[in-house]
Each structure stands twice: as structure tokens, then as C-alpha cells.
Tab-separated table of C-alpha atoms in Angstrom:
chain	number	residue	atom	x	y	z
S	1	MET	CA	58.194	64.322	-111.253
S	2	LYS	CA	59.841	62.745	-108.233
S	3	LYS	CA	60.454	66.189	-106.722
S	4	VAL	CA	56.796	67.060	-107.179
S	5	TRP	CA	55.750	63.841	-105.434
S	6	LEU	CA	58.084	64.510	-102.494
S	7	LEU	CA	56.810	68.084	-102.159
S	8	SER	CA	53.198	66.881	-102.163
S	9	ALA	CA	53.971	64.286	-99.483
S	10	ALA	CA	55.640	66.932	-97.313
S	11	VAL	CA	52.621	69.243	-97.608
S	12	LEU	CA	50.276	66.411	-96.626
S	13	MET	CA	52.401	65.575	-93.575
S	14	LEU	CA	52.468	69.200	-92.427
S	15	THR	CA	48.709	69.467	-92.918
S	16	ALA	CA	48.133	66.316	-90.892
S	17	CYS	CA	50.385	67.556	-88.088
S	18	GLY	CA	48.565	70.867	-88.056
S	19	ALA	CA	45.233	69.081	-87.884
S	20	ARG	CA	46.417	66.935	-84.961
S	21	LYS	CA	47.677	70.035	-83.173
S	22	SER	CA	44.368	71.792	-83.729
S	23	ASP	CA	42.476	68.739	-82.508
S	24	GLY	CA	44.672	68.646	-79.409
S	25	GLN	CA	44.088	72.309	-78.710
S	26	ALA	CA	40.347	71.884	-79.171
S	27	THR	CA	40.319	68.927	-76.769
S	28	GLU	CA	42.339	70.839	-74.194
S	29	THR	CA	39.995	73.808	-74.459
S	30	ALA	CA	36.955	71.550	-74.133
S	31	ASP	CA	38.463	69.895	-71.065
S	32	ARG	CA	39.088	73.268	-69.442
S	33	GLU	CA	35.541	74.408	-70.179
S	34	ALA	CA	34.114	71.164	-68.827
S	35	GLU	CA	36.238	71.521	-65.711
S	36	GLN	CA	34.961	75.041	-65.132
S	37	CYS	CA	31.357	73.890	-65.575
S	38	VAL	CA	31.829	71.029	-63.121
S	39	GLY	CA	33.601	72.845	-60.356
S	40	GLY	CA	35.726	75.857	-61.258
S	41	GLN	CA	39.439	76.270	-60.624
S	42	LYS	CA	41.558	73.526	-59.097
S	43	ASP	CA	43.604	74.092	-55.945
S	44	GLU	CA	47.297	73.310	-55.483
S	45	HIS	CA	46.520	69.585	-55.179
S	46	GLY	CA	44.368	69.478	-58.315
S	47	CYS	CA	41.122	69.277	-56.330
S	48	LEU	CA	37.926	71.156	-57.230
S	49	PRO	CA	36.814	72.964	-54.047
S	50	ALA	CA	33.650	74.335	-55.662
S	51	ALA	CA	32.589	70.723	-56.355
S	52	GLY	CA	33.153	69.793	-52.725
S	53	GLU	CA	36.540	68.149	-53.242
S	54	THR	CA	39.340	68.358	-50.707
S	55	TRP	CA	42.782	66.782	-50.516
S	56	SER	CA	43.300	63.731	-48.320
S	57	GLU	CA	46.902	63.327	-47.210
S	58	LEU	CA	46.089	59.864	-45.891
S	59	ARG	CA	44.758	58.538	-49.193
S	60	GLY	CA	46.755	60.786	-51.472
S	61	THR	CA	43.800	61.843	-53.573
S	62	CYS	CA	41.002	64.389	-53.932
S	63	LEU	CA	37.664	63.344	-52.472
S	64	GLN	CA	34.359	64.609	-51.150
S	65	VAL	CA	34.953	63.969	-47.485
S	66	PHE	CA	31.307	64.444	-46.546
S	67	ASN	CA	30.548	61.420	-48.764
S	68	GLU	CA	33.411	59.119	-47.785
S	69	GLY	CA	34.163	60.117	-44.209
S	70	ILE	CA	32.253	59.778	-40.967
S	71	ARG	CA	30.598	62.998	-39.871
S	72	LEU	CA	31.541	64.264	-36.430
S	73	ASN	CA	29.151	66.834	-35.004
S	74	PRO	CA	30.153	69.281	-32.247
S	75	ILE	CA	28.975	68.132	-28.831
S	76	GLU	CA	28.362	71.657	-27.581
S	77	VAL	CA	26.423	74.002	-29.857
S	78	LYS	CA	25.155	77.366	-28.704
S	79	GLU	CA	21.592	78.281	-29.580
S	80	GLY	CA	21.394	79.996	-32.954
S	81	GLU	CA	24.858	78.833	-34.057
S	82	ALA	CA	25.338	76.813	-37.230
S	83	VAL	CA	26.422	73.196	-36.810
S	84	ILE	CA	29.875	72.925	-38.403
S	85	SER	CA	31.003	69.317	-38.563
S	86	ALA	CA	34.402	67.657	-38.650
S	87	PHE	CA	35.017	64.340	-40.434
S	88	VAL	CA	37.118	61.240	-39.864
S	89	LEU	CA	38.462	59.083	-42.685
S	90	PHE	CA	40.352	55.774	-42.338
S	91	ASN	CA	42.940	54.074	-44.511
S	92	ASP	CA	42.211	50.602	-45.910
S	93	ASP	CA	43.537	48.608	-42.958
S	94	ARG	CA	42.224	51.144	-40.412
S	95	THR	CA	45.632	51.664	-38.823
S	96	LYS	CA	45.410	55.423	-39.360
S	97	ALA	CA	42.654	58.013	-39.300
S	98	GLU	CA	42.616	61.482	-40.829
S	99	ILE	CA	40.606	64.171	-39.095
S	100	PHE	CA	39.182	66.909	-41.317
S	101	PHE	CA	38.521	69.922	-39.125
S	102	PRO	CA	36.565	73.035	-40.110
S	103	ALA	CA	38.601	75.785	-41.779
S	104	ASP	CA	40.083	77.124	-38.536
S	105	ARG	CA	42.304	74.058	-37.969
S	106	PRO	CA	44.437	71.958	-40.359
S	107	ASN	CA	43.852	68.237	-40.878
S	108	VAL	CA	45.715	65.783	-38.686
S	109	ILE	CA	46.513	62.084	-39.162
S	110	LEU	CA	46.105	59.890	-36.079
S	111	ASP	CA	47.801	56.542	-35.451
S	112	LYS	CA	45.929	53.599	-33.977
S	113	SER	CA	47.329	52.584	-30.589
S	114	THR	CA	47.298	49.188	-28.892
S	115	ASP	CA	44.044	49.984	-27.093
S	116	GLY	CA	42.318	50.643	-30.426
S	117	VAL	CA	42.156	54.424	-29.961
S	118	TYR	CA	43.615	56.797	-32.584
S	119	ARG	CA	45.982	59.441	-31.223
S	120	LYS	CA	48.236	62.305	-32.330
S	121	GLU	CA	49.409	65.167	-30.142
S	122	ASP	CA	46.331	66.603	-28.381
S	123	CYS	CA	43.802	64.757	-30.582
S	124	CYS	CA	42.255	61.437	-29.655
S	125	TYR	CA	39.520	59.580	-31.560
S	126	ASP	CA	37.783	56.559	-30.021
S	127	ASP	CA	36.254	54.551	-32.856
S	128	ARG	CA	34.165	52.525	-30.413
S	129	THR	CA	32.285	55.515	-29.040
S	130	GLY	CA	32.733	57.823	-32.032
S	131	VAL	CA	34.076	60.591	-29.773
S	132	LEU	CA	36.881	62.958	-30.775
S	133	SER	CA	38.690	64.613	-27.876
S	134	ILE	CA	40.998	67.606	-28.107
S	135	GLY	CA	43.215	68.457	-25.180
S	136	GLY	CA	41.375	65.944	-22.996
S	137	LYS	CA	37.936	67.424	-23.717
S	138	ASP	CA	35.257	65.629	-25.755
S	139	VAL	CA	34.527	68.002	-28.615
S	140	TYR	CA	32.947	65.988	-31.457
S	141	LYS	CA	30.836	62.851	-31.689
S	142	ALA	CA	30.022	60.675	-34.693
S	143	GLU	CA	26.635	61.298	-36.249
S	144	ASP	CA	24.053	58.556	-36.433
S	145	THR	CA	24.792	56.578	-39.606
S	146	LEU	CA	21.114	56.179	-40.412
S	147	SER	CA	21.084	59.290	-42.581
S	148	GLU	CA	21.016	60.192	-46.264
S	149	THR	CA	22.761	63.006	-48.144
S	150	LEU	CA	20.707	64.807	-50.778
S	151	ILE	CA	22.078	67.113	-53.462
S	152	ILE	CA	19.611	69.888	-54.312
S	153	PHE	CA	20.043	72.171	-57.333
S	154	TYR	CA	18.259	75.499	-57.620
S	155	ASP	CA	17.618	78.095	-60.308
S	156	GLU	CA	20.146	80.930	-60.270
S	157	LYS	CA	17.487	83.551	-61.050
S	158	THR	CA	15.373	82.478	-58.084
S	159	GLY	CA	18.364	82.227	-55.782
S	160	ASN	CA	18.738	79.992	-52.759
S	161	GLU	CA	16.691	81.946	-50.208
S	162	PRO	CA	13.473	79.869	-50.604
S	163	LEU	CA	15.528	76.683	-50.480
S	164	MET	CA	17.522	77.679	-47.410
S	165	LYS	CA	14.312	78.609	-45.625
S	166	ALA	CA	12.859	75.214	-46.547
S	167	VAL	CA	15.961	73.443	-45.219
S	168	GLU	CA	15.582	75.210	-41.882
S	169	GLU	CA	11.847	74.539	-41.667
S	170	TYR	CA	12.261	70.862	-42.552
S	171	GLY	CA	15.025	70.394	-40.007
S	172	ALA	CA	17.608	69.091	-42.491
S	173	LYS	CA	21.327	69.706	-41.905
S	174	LEU	CA	23.177	71.813	-44.450
S	175	VAL	CA	26.588	70.231	-45.127
S	176	TYR	CA	27.863	71.926	-48.286
S	177	ARG	CA	27.227	74.743	-50.759
S	178	TYR	CA	28.217	74.286	-54.415
S	179	GLU	CA	29.243	77.729	-55.618
S	180	GLN	CA	29.233	77.463	-59.403
S	181	MET	CA	26.765	74.615	-59.683
S	182	LYS	CA	24.048	76.421	-57.703
S	183	GLY	CA	23.306	73.596	-55.353
S	184	ILE	CA	23.588	72.449	-51.765
S	185	ALA	CA	24.064	69.165	-49.924
S	186	VAL	CA	21.845	68.368	-46.945
S	187	VAL	CA	21.516	65.407	-44.599
S	188	VAL	CA	18.132	63.913	-43.696
S	189	ALA	CA	17.024	60.835	-41.766
S	190	LYS	CA	17.347	57.765	-43.994
S	191	GLU	CA	13.830	56.528	-43.244
S	192	LYS	CA	12.445	59.876	-44.448
S	193	THR	CA	14.523	60.131	-47.619
S	194	GLU	CA	11.652	59.842	-50.102
S	195	GLN	CA	9.526	62.213	-48.041
S	196	ALA	CA	12.370	64.744	-48.012
S	197	ILE	CA	12.899	64.460	-51.772
S	198	ALA	CA	9.203	65.110	-52.406
S	199	TYR	CA	9.277	68.063	-49.995
S	200	PHE	CA	12.281	69.802	-51.541
S	201	GLU	CA	11.139	69.176	-55.112
S	202	LYS	CA	8.159	71.452	-54.398
S	203	VAL	CA	10.267	74.346	-53.126
S	204	LYS	CA	10.318	77.413	-55.366
S	205	GLY	CA	13.342	77.497	-57.664
S	206	VAL	CA	14.438	73.892	-57.043
S	207	LEU	CA	15.501	72.195	-60.277
S	208	GLY	CA	16.266	68.724	-58.974
S	209	VAL	CA	16.898	66.597	-55.894
S	210	ASN	CA	19.219	63.585	-56.064
S	211	LYS	CA	20.392	60.985	-53.614
S	212	ASN	CA	24.105	61.463	-53.236
S	213	GLU	CA	25.162	57.986	-54.366
S	214	ILE	CA	23.549	58.455	-57.806
S	215	ASN	CA	24.626	62.051	-58.334
S	216	GLN	CA	27.901	62.384	-60.241
S	217	LEU	CA	29.533	65.758	-59.638
S	218	HIS	CA	32.902	65.096	-61.176
S	219	GLY	CA	33.915	62.225	-63.421
S	220	GLN	CA	36.781	60.009	-62.356
């Protein structure tokens, strides 16, 4: 009788372990599926590029730099060219600044000097004027802070052509394209935020327009 009891206990333990393993596998699978829905594959730092995340060496974490950094627009833009911005991000005590360049140049971390200007090699950022110089030439300047970022989602079947045309006609600035989520991020004047939301909500194929601070793209 004792042997029977021990055998039954062993079977129950194995069953429980198997159930826990299955539950763990199911959770892992669900996490992977959720990750793919939110922003696709992670990069070597664990960031989700398709969700607008990039790695910050200064802060040691993934972030959406267009949300947390200061936008630096090119000072010279040829007619018909797209405006491709850089960004500057500070550490907590503002002793260092990380410059996020467009894809053609790697990020660089600048150190704050005694005159309050951030420098490293040929890069120089003056936080007082918002001007970034490269090789002695003023190349970027901080954008007016009185702006709002809107996240606009569109229907995949309709595509983004009507929306992109509306962005151009409205005069908004395109700052990011979400590949898998079928959405874009644009910047509009803060005082015209509600007007812009109402405008884009009427565009063919648009599913929703959210202010950036209330739109959660990827859970912490």
C-alpha cells in the first residue's frame, strides 16, 4: 500500500512539473507574440526599432529619442529635400549630452566644458542658443519647444498615401514611420494641436490620432 502511495505521489509531482513547464512555454510564446505585435524584432541592445526605440549609450537604456530628446533641425535645407532631424539628450545632472545623428553618422557623447558648451572632437553644442556645430560650422538648431507630437494610425488596406498627402498639405513635420504598427509620428504647433487632431481624423484610412504623451507603444 505504501508503494502505491509513493508511486501516486511521484506521478502527481511529474504532472505538476509538466504543467508548470507548459505554462512557462505558453507565457514565453505569448510574450514573443506580443513583442512582435508591438514592434517586431529587437536589435542587439534589446530595443524595438519598429516601435521607434533606439539605444542610448548615455542613459544605458532603450528609448524613443524623438519623445525624450530635443529636436535639432538642419539649418540649411535645399528646396524639395526632406527635413531629417538630429536630437540631443542630456544625463540627469546635465554634465553630458548625447547627439543622435541621422543614419549616416554614429551617435556621439559630448562633455560639458567650463563655459557651459558641450564638446567632443569636431562637435560642439551650445545649450544656450540650441546650435550644434560640426567642424566649426553651424549645422543644426533646436526646434521651437512649443510643439506637439501626434501618433497617427492608418488602415493597412487603405495605405498611407492619403495620410502622407494630408501631412504635406497641413504643413506638419513627419518624424517617424512605424513599420509594423501602420502609423506615423508628426509634429504640429502646440496651439493648433486640437485642430490638427480633428483634421487628421477626417483623412481617409486614418484609424486614430493620439497625443504622444497618452499613447503607449511599448510597456515598460
